[in-house]
Short mmCIF file of C-alpha atoms in Angstrom, two decimals:
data_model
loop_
_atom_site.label_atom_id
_atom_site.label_comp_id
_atom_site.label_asym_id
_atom_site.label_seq_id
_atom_site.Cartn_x
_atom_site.Cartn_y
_atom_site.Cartn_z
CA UNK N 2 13.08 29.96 0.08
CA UNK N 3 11.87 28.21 -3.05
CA UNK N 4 10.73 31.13 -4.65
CA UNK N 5 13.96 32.82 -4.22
CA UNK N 6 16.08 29.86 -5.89
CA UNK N 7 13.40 29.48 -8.67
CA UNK N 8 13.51 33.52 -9.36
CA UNK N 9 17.34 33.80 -7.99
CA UNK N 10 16.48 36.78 -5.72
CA UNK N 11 18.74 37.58 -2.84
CA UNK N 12 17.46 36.68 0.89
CA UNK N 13 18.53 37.71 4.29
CA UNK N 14 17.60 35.74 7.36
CA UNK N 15 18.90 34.91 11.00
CA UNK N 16 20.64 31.58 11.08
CA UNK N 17 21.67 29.50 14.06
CA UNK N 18 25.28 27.97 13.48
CA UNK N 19 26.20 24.44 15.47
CA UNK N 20 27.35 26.00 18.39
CA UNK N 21 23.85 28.21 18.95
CA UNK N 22 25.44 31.83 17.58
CA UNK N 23 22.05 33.20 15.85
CA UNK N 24 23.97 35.73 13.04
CA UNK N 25 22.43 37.51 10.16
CA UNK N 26 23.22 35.97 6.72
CA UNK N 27 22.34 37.80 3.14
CA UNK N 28 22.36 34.68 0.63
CA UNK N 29 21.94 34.24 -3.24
CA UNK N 30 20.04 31.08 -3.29
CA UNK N 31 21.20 28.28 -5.53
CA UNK N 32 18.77 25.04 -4.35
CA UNK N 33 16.99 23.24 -2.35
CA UNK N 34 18.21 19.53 -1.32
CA UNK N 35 17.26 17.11 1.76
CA UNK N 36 20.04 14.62 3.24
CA UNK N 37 20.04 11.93 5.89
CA UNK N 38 16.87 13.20 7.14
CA UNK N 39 17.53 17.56 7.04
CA UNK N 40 16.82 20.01 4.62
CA UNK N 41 19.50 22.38 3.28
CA UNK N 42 19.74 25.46 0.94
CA UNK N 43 22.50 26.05 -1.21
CA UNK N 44 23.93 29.25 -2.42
CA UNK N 45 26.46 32.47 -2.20
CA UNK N 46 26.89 33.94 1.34
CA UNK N 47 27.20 37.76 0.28
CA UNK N 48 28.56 38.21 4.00
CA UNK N 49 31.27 36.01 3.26
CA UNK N 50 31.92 35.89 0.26
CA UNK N 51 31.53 32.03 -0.49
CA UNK N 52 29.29 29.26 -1.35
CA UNK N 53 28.02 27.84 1.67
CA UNK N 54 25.38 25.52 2.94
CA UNK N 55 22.51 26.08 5.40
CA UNK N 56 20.51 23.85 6.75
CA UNK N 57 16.89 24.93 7.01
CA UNK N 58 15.76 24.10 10.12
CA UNK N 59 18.35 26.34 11.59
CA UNK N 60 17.06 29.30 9.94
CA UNK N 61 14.99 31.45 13.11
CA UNK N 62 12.64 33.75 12.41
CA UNK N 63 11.12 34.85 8.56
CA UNK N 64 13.19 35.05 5.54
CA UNK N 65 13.16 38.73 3.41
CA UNK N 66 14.24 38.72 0.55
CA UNK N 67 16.80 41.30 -0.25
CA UNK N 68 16.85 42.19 -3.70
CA UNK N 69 15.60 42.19 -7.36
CA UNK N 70 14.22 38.67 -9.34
CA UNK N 71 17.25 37.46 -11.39
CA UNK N 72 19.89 39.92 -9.40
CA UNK N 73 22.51 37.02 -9.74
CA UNK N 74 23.06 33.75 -11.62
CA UNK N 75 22.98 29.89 -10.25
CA UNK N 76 26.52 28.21 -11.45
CA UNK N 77 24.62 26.32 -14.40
CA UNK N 78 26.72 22.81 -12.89
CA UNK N 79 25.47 23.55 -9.60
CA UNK N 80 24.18 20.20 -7.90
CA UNK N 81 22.99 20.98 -4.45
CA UNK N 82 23.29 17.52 -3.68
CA UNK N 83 26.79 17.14 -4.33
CA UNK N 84 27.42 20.03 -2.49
CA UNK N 85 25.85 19.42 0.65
CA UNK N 86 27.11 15.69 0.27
CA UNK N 87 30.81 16.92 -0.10
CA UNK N 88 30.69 19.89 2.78
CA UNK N 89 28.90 17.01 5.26
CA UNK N 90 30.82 14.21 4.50
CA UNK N 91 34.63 14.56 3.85
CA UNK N 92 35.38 11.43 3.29
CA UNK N 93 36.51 9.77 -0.12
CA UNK N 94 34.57 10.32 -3.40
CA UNK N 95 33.04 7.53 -6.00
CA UNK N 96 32.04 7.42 -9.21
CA UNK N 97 29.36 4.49 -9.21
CA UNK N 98 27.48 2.47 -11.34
CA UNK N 99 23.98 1.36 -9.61
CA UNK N 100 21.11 -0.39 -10.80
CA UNK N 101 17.73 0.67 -9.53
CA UNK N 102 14.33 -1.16 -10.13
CA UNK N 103 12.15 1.19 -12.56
CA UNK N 104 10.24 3.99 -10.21
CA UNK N 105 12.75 3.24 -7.14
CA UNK N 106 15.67 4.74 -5.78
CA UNK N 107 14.10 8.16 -6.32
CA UNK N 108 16.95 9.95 -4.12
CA UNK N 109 19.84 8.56 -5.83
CA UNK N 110 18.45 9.04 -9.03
CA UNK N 111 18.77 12.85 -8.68
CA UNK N 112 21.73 14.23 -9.86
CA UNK N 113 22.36 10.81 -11.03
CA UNK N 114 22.85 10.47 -14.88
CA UNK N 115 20.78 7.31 -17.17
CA UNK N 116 23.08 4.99 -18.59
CA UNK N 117 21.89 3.80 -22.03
CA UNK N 118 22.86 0.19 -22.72
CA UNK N 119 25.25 0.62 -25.40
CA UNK N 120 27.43 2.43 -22.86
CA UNK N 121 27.33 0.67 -19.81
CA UNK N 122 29.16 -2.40 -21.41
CA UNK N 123 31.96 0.21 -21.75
CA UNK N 124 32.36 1.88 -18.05
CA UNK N 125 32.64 -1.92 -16.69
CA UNK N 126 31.42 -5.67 -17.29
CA UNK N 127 29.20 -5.48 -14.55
CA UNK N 128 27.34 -2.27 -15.19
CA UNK N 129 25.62 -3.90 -18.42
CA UNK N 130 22.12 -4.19 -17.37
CA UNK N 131 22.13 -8.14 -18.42
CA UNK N 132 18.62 -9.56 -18.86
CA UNK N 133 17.33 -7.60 -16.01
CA UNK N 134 14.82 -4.78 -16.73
CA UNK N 135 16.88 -2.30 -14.09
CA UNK N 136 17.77 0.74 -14.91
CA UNK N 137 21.54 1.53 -14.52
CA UNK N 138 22.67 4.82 -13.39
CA UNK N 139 26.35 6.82 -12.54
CA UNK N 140 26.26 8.46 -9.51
CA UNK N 141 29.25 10.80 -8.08
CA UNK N 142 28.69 11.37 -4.52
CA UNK N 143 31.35 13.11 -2.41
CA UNK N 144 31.80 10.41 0.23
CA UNK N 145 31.68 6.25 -0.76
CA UNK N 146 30.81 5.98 3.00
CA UNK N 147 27.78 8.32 3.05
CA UNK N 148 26.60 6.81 -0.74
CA UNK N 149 26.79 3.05 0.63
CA UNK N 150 24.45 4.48 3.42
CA UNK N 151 21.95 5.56 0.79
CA UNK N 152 22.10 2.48 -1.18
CA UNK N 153 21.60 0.32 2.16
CA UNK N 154 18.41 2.70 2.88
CA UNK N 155 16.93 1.35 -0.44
CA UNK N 156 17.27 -2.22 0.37
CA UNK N 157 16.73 -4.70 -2.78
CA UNK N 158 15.81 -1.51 -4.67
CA UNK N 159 19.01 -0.90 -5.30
CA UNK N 160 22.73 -2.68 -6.44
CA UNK N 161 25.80 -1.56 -6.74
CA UNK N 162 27.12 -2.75 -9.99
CA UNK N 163 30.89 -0.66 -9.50
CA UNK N 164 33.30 0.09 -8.77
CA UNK N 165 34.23 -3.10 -6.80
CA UNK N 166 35.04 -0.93 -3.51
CA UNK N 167 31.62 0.38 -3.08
CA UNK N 168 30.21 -3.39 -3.25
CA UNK N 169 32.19 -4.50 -0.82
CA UNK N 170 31.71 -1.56 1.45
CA UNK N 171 27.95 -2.62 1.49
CA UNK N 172 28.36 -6.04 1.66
CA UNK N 173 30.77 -5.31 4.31
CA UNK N 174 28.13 -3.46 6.27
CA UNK N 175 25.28 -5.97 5.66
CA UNK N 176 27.43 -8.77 6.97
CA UNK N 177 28.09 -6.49 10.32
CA UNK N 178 23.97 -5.88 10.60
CA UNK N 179 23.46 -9.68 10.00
CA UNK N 180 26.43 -10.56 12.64
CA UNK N 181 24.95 -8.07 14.96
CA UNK N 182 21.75 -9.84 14.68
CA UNK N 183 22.28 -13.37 14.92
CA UNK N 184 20.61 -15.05 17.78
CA UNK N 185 23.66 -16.49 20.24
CA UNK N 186 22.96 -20.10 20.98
CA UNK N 187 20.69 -20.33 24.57
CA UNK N 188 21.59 -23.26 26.53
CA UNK N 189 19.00 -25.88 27.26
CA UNK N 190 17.93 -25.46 31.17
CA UNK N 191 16.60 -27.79 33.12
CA UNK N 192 14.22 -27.73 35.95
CA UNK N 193 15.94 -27.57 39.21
CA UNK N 194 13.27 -29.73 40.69
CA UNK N 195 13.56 -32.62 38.01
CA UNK N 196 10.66 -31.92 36.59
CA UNK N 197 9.33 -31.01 33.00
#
């Protein structure tokens, strides 16, 4: 499959949808992404006539390819992140500022664009790196609830400087782990027998 996105040459393939129909699909690659765990390919279903999003492990059989190298173009904005973020999730979209300690955060910083300093200040107070060495980055994912996921997965790795709605939405959800966690108080017992 890589070889097709990286010389955009058509494929065909069996595919088995979520309800276990195997069907034939003829796709123009696009890319290659993983989320929460699956890998997925992006590109045009020929069939269909639409983008669309497959994931790979439903893919039976071997893949042929179907055409020339270069028979079609990849949209030149394409993110196959985004895209597999937005036709997963359907939930609200953000704009977000994070920081990220240097060489972490790997997964959010694709697709994710490097904030110089000088413009952080700008987007909001509390992007400006400070006197930490982080590196700050703007994000758009396609659902806030799916992105605060990610950022939770990175642990201390990773902050999220805005918008305000995202922060809370983590904090939010590392209050409930914390309250989900906490020991209840056991009751002192004593030996029936009066006895230590």
């Amino acid at each position: 499959m890589r070889t097709a996105v990286v010389t955009a040459r058509p494929v065909r393939f069996s595919y088995r949808g979520r309800r276990g129909e195997v069907t034939q699909r003829h796709v123009q690659p696009w890319g290659i992404t993983a989320w929460h765990g699956h890998w997925y390919l992006t590109g045009f279903d020929v069939d269909r006539g639409e983008p669309r999003v497959f994931r790979l492990d439903r893919v039976t059989g071997s893949v042929a390819f179907a055409g020339a190298p270069g028979s079609y173009e990849i949209p030149d904005d394409h993110d196959p992140r985004a895209v597999v973020a937005s036709s997963l999730a359907g939930g609200e979209p953000v704009t977000a500022c994070l920081r990220l300690r240097p060489g972490r955060g790997n997964v959010l910083r694709r697709g994710a664009r490097v904030l110089p300093p000088e413009e952080t200040a700008t987007l909001a107070p509390s992007c400006a790196p400070g006197t930490t060495d982080w590196d700050v980055v703007e994000v758009v994912a396609a659902d806030a609830s799916a992105l605060a996921d990610e950022v939770l997965g990175h642990g201390a790795d990773v902050a999220v400087a805005a918008p305000d709605s995202l922060r809370d939405l983590v904090r939010r959800r590392l209050q409930a782990v914390v309250t989900a966690h906490e020991a209840p108080e056991v009751p002192e017992t004593h030996d029936a027998g009066g006895t230590a």
